[in-house]
XYZ file of C-alpha atoms in Angstrom:
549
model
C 3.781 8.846 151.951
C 0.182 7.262 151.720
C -1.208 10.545 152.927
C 0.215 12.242 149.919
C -0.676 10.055 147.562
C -3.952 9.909 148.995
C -4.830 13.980 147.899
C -3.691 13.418 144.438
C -5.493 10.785 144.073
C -9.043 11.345 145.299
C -9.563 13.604 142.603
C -8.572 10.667 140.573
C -10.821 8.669 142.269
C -13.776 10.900 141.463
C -13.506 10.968 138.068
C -12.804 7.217 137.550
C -16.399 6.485 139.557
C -17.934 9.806 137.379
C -16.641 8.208 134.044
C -17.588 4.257 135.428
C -21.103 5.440 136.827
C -21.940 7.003 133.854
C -21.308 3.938 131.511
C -22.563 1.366 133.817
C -26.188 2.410 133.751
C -27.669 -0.361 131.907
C -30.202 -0.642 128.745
C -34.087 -0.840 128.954
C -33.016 -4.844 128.661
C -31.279 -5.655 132.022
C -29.012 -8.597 131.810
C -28.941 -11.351 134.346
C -26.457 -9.806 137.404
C -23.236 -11.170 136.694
C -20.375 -11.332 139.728
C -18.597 -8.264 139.947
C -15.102 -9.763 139.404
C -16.216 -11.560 136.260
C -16.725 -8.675 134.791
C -13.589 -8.103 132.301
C -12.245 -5.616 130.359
C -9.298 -4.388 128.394
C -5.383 -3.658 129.718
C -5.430 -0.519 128.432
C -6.967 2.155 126.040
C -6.295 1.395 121.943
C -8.205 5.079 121.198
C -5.295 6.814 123.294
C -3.247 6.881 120.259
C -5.763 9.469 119.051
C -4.723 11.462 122.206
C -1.702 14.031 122.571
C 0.269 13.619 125.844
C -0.850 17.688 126.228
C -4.138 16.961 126.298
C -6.213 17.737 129.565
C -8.250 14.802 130.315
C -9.248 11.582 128.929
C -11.715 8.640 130.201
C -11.565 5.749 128.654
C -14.686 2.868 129.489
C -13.084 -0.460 128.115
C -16.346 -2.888 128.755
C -19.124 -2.614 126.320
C -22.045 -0.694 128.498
C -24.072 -3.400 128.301
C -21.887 -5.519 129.955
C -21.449 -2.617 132.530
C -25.464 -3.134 132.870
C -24.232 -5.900 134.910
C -22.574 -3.571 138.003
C -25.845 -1.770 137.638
C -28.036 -4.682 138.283
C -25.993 -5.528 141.685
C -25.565 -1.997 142.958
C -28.697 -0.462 142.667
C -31.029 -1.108 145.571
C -34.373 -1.973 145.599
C -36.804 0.438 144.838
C -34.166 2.834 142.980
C -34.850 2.962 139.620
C -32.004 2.468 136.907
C -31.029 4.679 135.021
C -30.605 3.624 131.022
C -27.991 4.305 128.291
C -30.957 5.666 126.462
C -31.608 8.402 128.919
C -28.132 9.052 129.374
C -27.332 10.082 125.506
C -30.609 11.519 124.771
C -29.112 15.175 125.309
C -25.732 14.250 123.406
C -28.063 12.295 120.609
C -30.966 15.623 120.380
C -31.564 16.720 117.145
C -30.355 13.981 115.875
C -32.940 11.891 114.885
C -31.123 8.496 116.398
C -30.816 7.020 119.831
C -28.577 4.176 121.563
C -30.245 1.320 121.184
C -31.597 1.428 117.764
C -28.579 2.706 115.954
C -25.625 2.326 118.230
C -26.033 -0.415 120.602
C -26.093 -3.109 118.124
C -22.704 -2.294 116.852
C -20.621 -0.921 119.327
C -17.667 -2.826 121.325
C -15.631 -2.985 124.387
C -14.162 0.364 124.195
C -15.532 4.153 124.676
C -13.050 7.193 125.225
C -13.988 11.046 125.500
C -11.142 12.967 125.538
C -10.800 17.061 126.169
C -8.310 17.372 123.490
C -7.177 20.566 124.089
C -8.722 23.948 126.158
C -8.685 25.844 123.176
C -8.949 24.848 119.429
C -7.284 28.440 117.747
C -4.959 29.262 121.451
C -6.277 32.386 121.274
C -7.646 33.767 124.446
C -8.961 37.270 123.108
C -12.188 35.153 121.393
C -12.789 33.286 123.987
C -11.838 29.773 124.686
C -13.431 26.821 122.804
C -12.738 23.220 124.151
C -12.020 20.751 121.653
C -13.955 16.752 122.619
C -13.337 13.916 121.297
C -15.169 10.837 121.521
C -14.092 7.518 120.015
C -16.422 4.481 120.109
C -15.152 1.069 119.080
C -17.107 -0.944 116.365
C -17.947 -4.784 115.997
C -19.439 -4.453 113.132
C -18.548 -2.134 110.477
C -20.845 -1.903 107.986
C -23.594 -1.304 111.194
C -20.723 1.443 112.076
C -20.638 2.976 108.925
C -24.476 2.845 108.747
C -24.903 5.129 112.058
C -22.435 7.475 110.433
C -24.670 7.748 107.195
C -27.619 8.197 109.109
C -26.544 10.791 110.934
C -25.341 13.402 108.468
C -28.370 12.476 106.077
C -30.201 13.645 108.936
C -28.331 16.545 109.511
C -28.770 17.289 105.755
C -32.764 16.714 105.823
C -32.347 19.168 108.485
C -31.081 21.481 106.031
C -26.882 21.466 107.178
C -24.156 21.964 104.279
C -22.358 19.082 104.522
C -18.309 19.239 103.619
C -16.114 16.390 103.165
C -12.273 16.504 103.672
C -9.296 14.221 102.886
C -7.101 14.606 105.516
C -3.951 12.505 106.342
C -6.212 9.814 104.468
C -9.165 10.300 106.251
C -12.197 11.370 105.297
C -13.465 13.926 107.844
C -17.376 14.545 107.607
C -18.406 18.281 109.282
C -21.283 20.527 108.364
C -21.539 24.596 107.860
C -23.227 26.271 110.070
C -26.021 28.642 109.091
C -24.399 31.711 110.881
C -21.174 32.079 109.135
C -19.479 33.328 112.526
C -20.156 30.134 113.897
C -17.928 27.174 114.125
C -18.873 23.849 113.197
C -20.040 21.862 116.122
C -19.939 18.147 114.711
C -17.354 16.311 112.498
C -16.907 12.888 112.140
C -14.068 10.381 111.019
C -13.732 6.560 110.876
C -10.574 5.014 111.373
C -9.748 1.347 111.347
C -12.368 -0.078 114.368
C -13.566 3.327 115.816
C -15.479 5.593 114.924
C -14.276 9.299 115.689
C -17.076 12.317 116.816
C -15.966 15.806 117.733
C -16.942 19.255 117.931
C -14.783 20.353 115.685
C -13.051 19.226 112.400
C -9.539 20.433 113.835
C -9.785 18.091 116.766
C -10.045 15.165 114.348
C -7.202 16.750 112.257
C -5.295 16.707 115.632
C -6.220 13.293 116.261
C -4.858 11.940 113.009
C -1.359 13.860 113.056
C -1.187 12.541 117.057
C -1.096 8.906 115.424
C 1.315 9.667 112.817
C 4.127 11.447 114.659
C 6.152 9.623 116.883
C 6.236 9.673 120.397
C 3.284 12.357 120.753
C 0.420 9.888 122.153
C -0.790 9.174 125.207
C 0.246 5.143 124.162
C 3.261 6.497 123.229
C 4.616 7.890 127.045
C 6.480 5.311 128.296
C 5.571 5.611 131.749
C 2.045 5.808 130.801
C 3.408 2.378 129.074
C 5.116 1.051 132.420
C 1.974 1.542 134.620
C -0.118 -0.242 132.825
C 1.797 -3.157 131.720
C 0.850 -5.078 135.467
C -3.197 -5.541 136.906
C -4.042 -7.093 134.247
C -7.592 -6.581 132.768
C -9.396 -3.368 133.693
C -12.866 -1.522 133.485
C -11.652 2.193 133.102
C -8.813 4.163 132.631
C -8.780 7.831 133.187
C -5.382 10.190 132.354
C -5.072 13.731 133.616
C -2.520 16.550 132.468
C -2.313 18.699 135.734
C -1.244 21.643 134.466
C -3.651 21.574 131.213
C -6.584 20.279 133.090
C -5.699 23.237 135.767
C -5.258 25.840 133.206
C -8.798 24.613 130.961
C -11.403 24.868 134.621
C -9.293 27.461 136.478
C -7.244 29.793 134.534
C -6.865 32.491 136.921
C -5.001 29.856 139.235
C -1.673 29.615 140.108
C 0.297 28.229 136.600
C 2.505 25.789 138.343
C 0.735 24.833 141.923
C 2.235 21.386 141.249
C 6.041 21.571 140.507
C 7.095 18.096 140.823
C 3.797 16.687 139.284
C 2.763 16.799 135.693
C -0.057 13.921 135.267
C -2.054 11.440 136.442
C -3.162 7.675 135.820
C -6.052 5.515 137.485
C -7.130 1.947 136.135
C -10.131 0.700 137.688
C -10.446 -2.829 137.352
C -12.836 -5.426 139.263
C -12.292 -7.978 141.891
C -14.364 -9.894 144.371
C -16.511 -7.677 146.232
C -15.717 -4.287 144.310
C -13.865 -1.780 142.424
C -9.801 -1.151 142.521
C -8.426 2.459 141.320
C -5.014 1.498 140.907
C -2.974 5.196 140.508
C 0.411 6.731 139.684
C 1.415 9.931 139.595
C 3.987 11.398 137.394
C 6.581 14.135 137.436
C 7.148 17.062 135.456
C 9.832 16.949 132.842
C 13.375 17.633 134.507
C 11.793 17.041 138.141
C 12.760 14.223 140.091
C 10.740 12.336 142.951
C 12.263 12.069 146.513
C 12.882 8.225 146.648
C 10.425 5.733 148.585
C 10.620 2.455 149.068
C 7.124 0.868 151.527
C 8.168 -0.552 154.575
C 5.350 -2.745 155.402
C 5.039 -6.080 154.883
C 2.175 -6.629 157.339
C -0.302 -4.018 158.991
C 1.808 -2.820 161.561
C 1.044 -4.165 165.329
C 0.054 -1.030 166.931
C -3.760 -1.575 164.587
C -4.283 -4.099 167.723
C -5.349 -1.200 169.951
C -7.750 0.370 167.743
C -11.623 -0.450 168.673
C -13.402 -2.351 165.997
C -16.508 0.068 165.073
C -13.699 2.589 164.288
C -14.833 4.892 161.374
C -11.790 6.165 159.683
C -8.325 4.598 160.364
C -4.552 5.499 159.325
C -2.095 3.324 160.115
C 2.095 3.021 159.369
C 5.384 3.874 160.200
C 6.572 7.755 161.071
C 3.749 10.031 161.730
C 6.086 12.988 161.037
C 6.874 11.819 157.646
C 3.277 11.314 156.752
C 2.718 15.192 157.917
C 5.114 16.388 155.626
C 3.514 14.574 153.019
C 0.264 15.890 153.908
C 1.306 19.300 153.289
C 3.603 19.168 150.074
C -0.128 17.095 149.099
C -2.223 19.923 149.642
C -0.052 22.506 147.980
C -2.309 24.261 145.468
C -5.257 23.068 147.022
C -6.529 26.484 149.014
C -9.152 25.397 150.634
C -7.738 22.256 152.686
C -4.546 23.652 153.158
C -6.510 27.066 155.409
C -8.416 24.159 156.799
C -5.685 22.545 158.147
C -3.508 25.546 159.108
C -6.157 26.615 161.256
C -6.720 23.263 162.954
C -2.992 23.219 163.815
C -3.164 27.049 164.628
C -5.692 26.352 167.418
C -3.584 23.847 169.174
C -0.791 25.224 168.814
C -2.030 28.427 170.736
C -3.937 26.309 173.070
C -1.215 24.674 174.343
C 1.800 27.371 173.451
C 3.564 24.598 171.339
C 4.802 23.763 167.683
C 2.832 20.679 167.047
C 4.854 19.696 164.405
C 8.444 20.124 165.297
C 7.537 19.726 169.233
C 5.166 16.032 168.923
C 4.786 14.884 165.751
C 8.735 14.827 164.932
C 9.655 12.438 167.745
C 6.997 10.145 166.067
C 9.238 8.366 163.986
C 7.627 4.257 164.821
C 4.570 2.904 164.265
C 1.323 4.686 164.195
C -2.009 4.238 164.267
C -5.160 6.949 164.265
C -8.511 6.282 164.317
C -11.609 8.319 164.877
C -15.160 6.561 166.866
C -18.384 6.816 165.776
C -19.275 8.868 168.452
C -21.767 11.900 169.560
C -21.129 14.845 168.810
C -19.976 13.497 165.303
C -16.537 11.745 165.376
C -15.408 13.750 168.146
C -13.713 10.676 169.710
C -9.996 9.476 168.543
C -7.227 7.518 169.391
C -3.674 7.452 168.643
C -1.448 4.620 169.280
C 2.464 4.919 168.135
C 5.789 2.932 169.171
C 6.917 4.362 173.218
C 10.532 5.893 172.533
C 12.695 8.107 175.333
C 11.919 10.402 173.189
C 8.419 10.539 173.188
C 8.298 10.109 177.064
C 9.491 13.229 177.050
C 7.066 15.256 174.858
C 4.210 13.726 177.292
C 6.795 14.837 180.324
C 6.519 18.485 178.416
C 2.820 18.108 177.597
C 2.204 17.376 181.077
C 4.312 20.632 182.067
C 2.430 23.112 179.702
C -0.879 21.902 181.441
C -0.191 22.313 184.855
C 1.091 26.198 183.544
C -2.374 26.718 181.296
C -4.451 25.312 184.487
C -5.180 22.335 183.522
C -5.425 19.941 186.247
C -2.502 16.349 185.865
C -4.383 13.472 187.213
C -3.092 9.624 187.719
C -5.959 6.761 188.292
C -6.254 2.929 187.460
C -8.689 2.087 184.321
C -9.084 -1.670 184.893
C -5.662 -2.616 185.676
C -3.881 -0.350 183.029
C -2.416 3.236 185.216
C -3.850 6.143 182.960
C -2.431 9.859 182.744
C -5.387 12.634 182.258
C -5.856 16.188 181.168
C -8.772 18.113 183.173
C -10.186 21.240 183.890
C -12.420 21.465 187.024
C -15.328 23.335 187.190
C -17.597 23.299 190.064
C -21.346 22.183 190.425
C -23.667 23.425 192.792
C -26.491 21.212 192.197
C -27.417 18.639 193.612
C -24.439 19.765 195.798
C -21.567 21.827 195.860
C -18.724 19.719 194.427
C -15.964 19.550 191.364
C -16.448 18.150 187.728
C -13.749 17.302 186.186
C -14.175 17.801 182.296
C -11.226 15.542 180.147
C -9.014 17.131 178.172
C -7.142 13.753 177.118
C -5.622 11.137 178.434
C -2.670 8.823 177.426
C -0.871 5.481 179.425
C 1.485 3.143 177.855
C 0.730 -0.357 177.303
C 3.934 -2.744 176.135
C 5.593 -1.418 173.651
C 3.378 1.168 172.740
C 1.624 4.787 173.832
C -2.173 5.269 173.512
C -3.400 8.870 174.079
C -6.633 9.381 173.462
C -9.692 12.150 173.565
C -11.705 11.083 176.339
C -11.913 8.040 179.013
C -14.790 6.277 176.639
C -12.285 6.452 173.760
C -8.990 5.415 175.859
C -11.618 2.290 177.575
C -12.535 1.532 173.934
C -8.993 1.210 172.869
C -8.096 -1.288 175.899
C -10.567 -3.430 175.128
C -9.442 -3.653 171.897
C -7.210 -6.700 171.996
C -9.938 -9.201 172.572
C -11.965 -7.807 169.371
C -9.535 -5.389 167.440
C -9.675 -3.319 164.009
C -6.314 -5.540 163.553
C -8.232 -8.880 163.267
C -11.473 -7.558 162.039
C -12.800 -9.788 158.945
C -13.969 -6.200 157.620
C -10.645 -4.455 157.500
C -8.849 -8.023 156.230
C -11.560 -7.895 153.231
C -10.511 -4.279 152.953
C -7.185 -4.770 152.284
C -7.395 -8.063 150.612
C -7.066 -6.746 146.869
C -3.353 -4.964 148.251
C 0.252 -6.268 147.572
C 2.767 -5.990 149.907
C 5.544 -4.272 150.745
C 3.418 -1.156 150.903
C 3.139 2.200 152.974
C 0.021 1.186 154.949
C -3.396 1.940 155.095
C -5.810 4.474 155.072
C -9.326 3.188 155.873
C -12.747 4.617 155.365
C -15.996 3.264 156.913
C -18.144 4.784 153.794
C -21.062 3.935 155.137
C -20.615 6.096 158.689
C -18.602 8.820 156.969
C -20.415 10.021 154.044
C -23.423 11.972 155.741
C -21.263 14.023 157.963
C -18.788 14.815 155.190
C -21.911 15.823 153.415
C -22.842 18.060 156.047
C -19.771 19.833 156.879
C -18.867 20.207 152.655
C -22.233 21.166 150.837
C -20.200 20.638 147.853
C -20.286 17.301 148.229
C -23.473 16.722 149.057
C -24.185 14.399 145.681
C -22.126 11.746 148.027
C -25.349 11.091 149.692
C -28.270 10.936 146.938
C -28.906 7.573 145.463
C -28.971 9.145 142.109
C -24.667 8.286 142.096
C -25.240 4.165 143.017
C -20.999 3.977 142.617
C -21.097 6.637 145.448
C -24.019 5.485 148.037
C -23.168 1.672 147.376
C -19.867 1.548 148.643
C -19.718 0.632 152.374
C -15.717 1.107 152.917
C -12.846 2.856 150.931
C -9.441 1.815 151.643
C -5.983 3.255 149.996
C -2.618 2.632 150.259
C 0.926 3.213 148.356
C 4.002 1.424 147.217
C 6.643 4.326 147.053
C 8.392 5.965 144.095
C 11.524 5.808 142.098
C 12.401 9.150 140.765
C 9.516 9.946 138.285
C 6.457 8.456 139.385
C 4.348 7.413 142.678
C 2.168 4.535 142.466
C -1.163 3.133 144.598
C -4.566 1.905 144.833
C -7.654 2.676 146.261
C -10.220 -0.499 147.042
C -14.142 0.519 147.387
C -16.021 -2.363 148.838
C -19.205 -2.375 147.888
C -21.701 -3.733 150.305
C -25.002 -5.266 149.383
């Protein structure tokens, strides 16, 4: 279950630290560094009831940014040089003739939401597709509000813009004509109650006011949107994602329905004591119901005792064979993992002649842990450590079988005082004398009540010794899962720190993960999710990112 949850949700994740990064650079002025988990927000988003539940995306930033200068002042090394509000809306703010801190920092509050409204104003394709953005910014002071507003179509007039005003559903809605007839207008303007409303269009503030007045067709209105934020209390950021629209607006040649049980998305991201949570549910499409979940765990489960400390990424809980299932309906839609993975388990499975799934992983039903060393070549060393059963004795009894037919050597020797199983090919050396090496294939031995099987001898050696100093009693994986409730699904940790330059390597993509330029990204030393289940229309977690310094 946490696997699944986990591939939904790290594009979640993504956005929430995009839309957080971007408002946490702080002013020319940096405030003295307040503690991150002082830092408070808002429960949720008032400007979502500006928002239609159709709408593709919207990011809502409920601290005031220069309260978010703050984060910016403890994450940013030394040396790095911060990056202010004033930089960041000089390209929104060109041609304007204003800039943040003259005519909108002194007035505005605790709330800032862009929104893609919709992925295309007129929903005709044969023009061409125009996005419609809205961005509402709340106001502590509305006369300074209503000041900016002036200001900004007297300069657009000065600049020698038509301006038109509209009553609309009450509202006045401020746009200019273009100079090219066949052009749309690109700026309009509304203020309602505390916020003031900018979009690219006059129709998306149109939309915005009938989304208030009709019942039931906000965001604030969904009341699972409702439900998922009424617990955590105070938060930072909110982000809400309409698969299918948001999937339809950056890839419409894709597949229309890649996600049949799953129709949006919902991450808070609130503070607490040594970083950020992303607390997430996931949502499922009208007349689709949700396999039902309850978590199981009401402590890390014991077989964490065997994994080695320095352990890089980690995934521990109960049935291994559920959590591959999950894996897969997780990556439907998403091409280029799911190849990825096919052809990892295609490889083994012609290696060694088997069905991994339905011949291994099914009779892993117990507890499980995985973890993956810090090793050299790159991560090449892991560990797995799961529940012994009859049944699994006799998938190693089978294992052992298929080796012996492939080749590969069966050898039985004393690590210590523990009797270990190996895997080897022998090759022989000539220098500095004829003889035979012995190159591991794996190795497993049971220990207790559980199985370890591991890549190599350095790996299983690591994993014995784990006991005396394991990942179980670590103070870095407690503080990793301190911000967590229980019951839950388990955990899957990160070691940030170790992980990011190799995923950087092997995904040029994501090679931003690595340049100090993202301080939300390069700052955080571990990332840790988990899950609490589902009932039959949503899926709920959270993601913790320490953040080291």
């Amino acid at each position: 279950m946490i696997v699944r949850f986990l591939v939904s949700l790290l594009a979640l994740l993504m956005v929430a630290v995009m839309g957080l990064g971007l408002s946490s650079c702080s002013t020319t002025d940096l405030r003295p560094t307040i503690p991150l988990a002082e830092i408070q927000g808002k429960a949720s988003p008032e400007a979502a009831m500006f928002v239609a539940k159709q709408a593709p995306l919207m990011v809502s930033v409920l601290v005031r940014p220069d309260e978010l200068a703050a984060i910016d002042a403890q994450l940013i090394a030394q040396g790095r040089s911060p990056l202010s509000a004033e930089q960041l809306t000089q390209a929104w703010l060109a041609d304007t003739g204003l800039s943040y801190g003259r005519d909108i920092q002194p007035w505005v509050g605790d709330e800032v939401t862009l929104a893609v409204t919709t992925a295309d104003l007129d929903r005709n394709p044969e023009n061409g597709e125009q996005p419609g953005y809205l961005l509402a910014l709340s106001s502590t002071d509305l006369q300074r509000s209503e000041q900016f507003v002036q200001k900004l179509w007297r300069n657009q007039a000065i600049a020698g813009s038509d301006l038109v005003f509209e009553r609309y559903a009450g509202v006045t809605i401020t746009t200019h004509v273009p100079s090219d007839p066949e052009q749309a207008p690109t700026l309009a303007s509304a203020t309602v109650d505390s916020f003031v409303l900018l979009a690219n269009h006059p129709k998306v503030l149109q939309q915005a006011l009938n989304t208030v007045q009709v019942t039931n067709l906000s965001i604030a209105q969904d009341r699972r949107y409702q439900a998922a934020l009424a617990h955590g209390g105070d938060r930072l950021a909110v982000v809400f994602v309409n698969v299918p629209q948001l999937l339809a607006w950056l890839v419409p040649s894709a597949d229309p329905a890649p996600f049949p049980l799953l129709t949006s998305l919902l991450a808070g991201v609130r503070s607490t004591a040594g970083g950020l949570v992303i607390e997430g549910s996931l949502f499922s499409a009208a007349g689709q119901q949700m396999p039902l979940s309850q978590p199981l765990l009401s402590a890390p489960v014991g077989a964490l005792q065997y994994i080695p400390r320095q352990s890089a990424l980690v995934a521990a809980g109960v049935d291994l064979f559920s959590s591959w299932q999950q894996l897969n309906a997780g990556l439907a839609g998403y091409r280029l993992p799911q190849q990825w993975l096919g052809s990892l388990v295609s490889d083994r499975q012609t290696q060694w002649g088997l069905d991994l799934p339905q011949d291994i992983l099914s009779h892993l039903v117990g507890e499980y842990a995985i973890a993956l060393l810090p090793t050299t070549p790159a991560f090449s060393d892991w560990v797995l450590v799961t529940q012994s059963s009859p049944e699994l004795a006799e998938v190693l009894q089978d294992l052992d079988a298929v080796a012996t037919e492939q080749g590969v050597s069966l050898g039985r020797f004393t690590l210590g005082e523990q009797s270990i199983t190996a895997w080897a090919t022998l090759q022989p050396v000539t220098e500095p004398q004829l003889q035979l090496a012995a190159q591991v294939q794996g190795v497993y031995t049971s220990l207790g009540n559980y199985t370890l099987v591991a890549s190599s001898l350095r790996a299983m050696q690591a994993a014995l010794a784990a006991p005396a100093q394991s990942f179980l009693g670590d103070a870095t994986f407690q503080r990793a899962i301190a911000p967590f409730h229980t019951p839950n699904d388990g955990y899957l940790y990160l070691n940030w720190s170790q992980l990011r330059g190799a995923i950087a390597q092997k995904i040029p993509l994501l090679s931003f993960i690595t340049s100090p330029k993202t301080p939300l990204v390069t700052d955080v030393d571990e990332i840790t999710f988990t899950s609490y289940g589902n009932d039959s229309t949503a899926q709920s977690g959270e993601i913790f990112l320490h953040v080291g310094r």
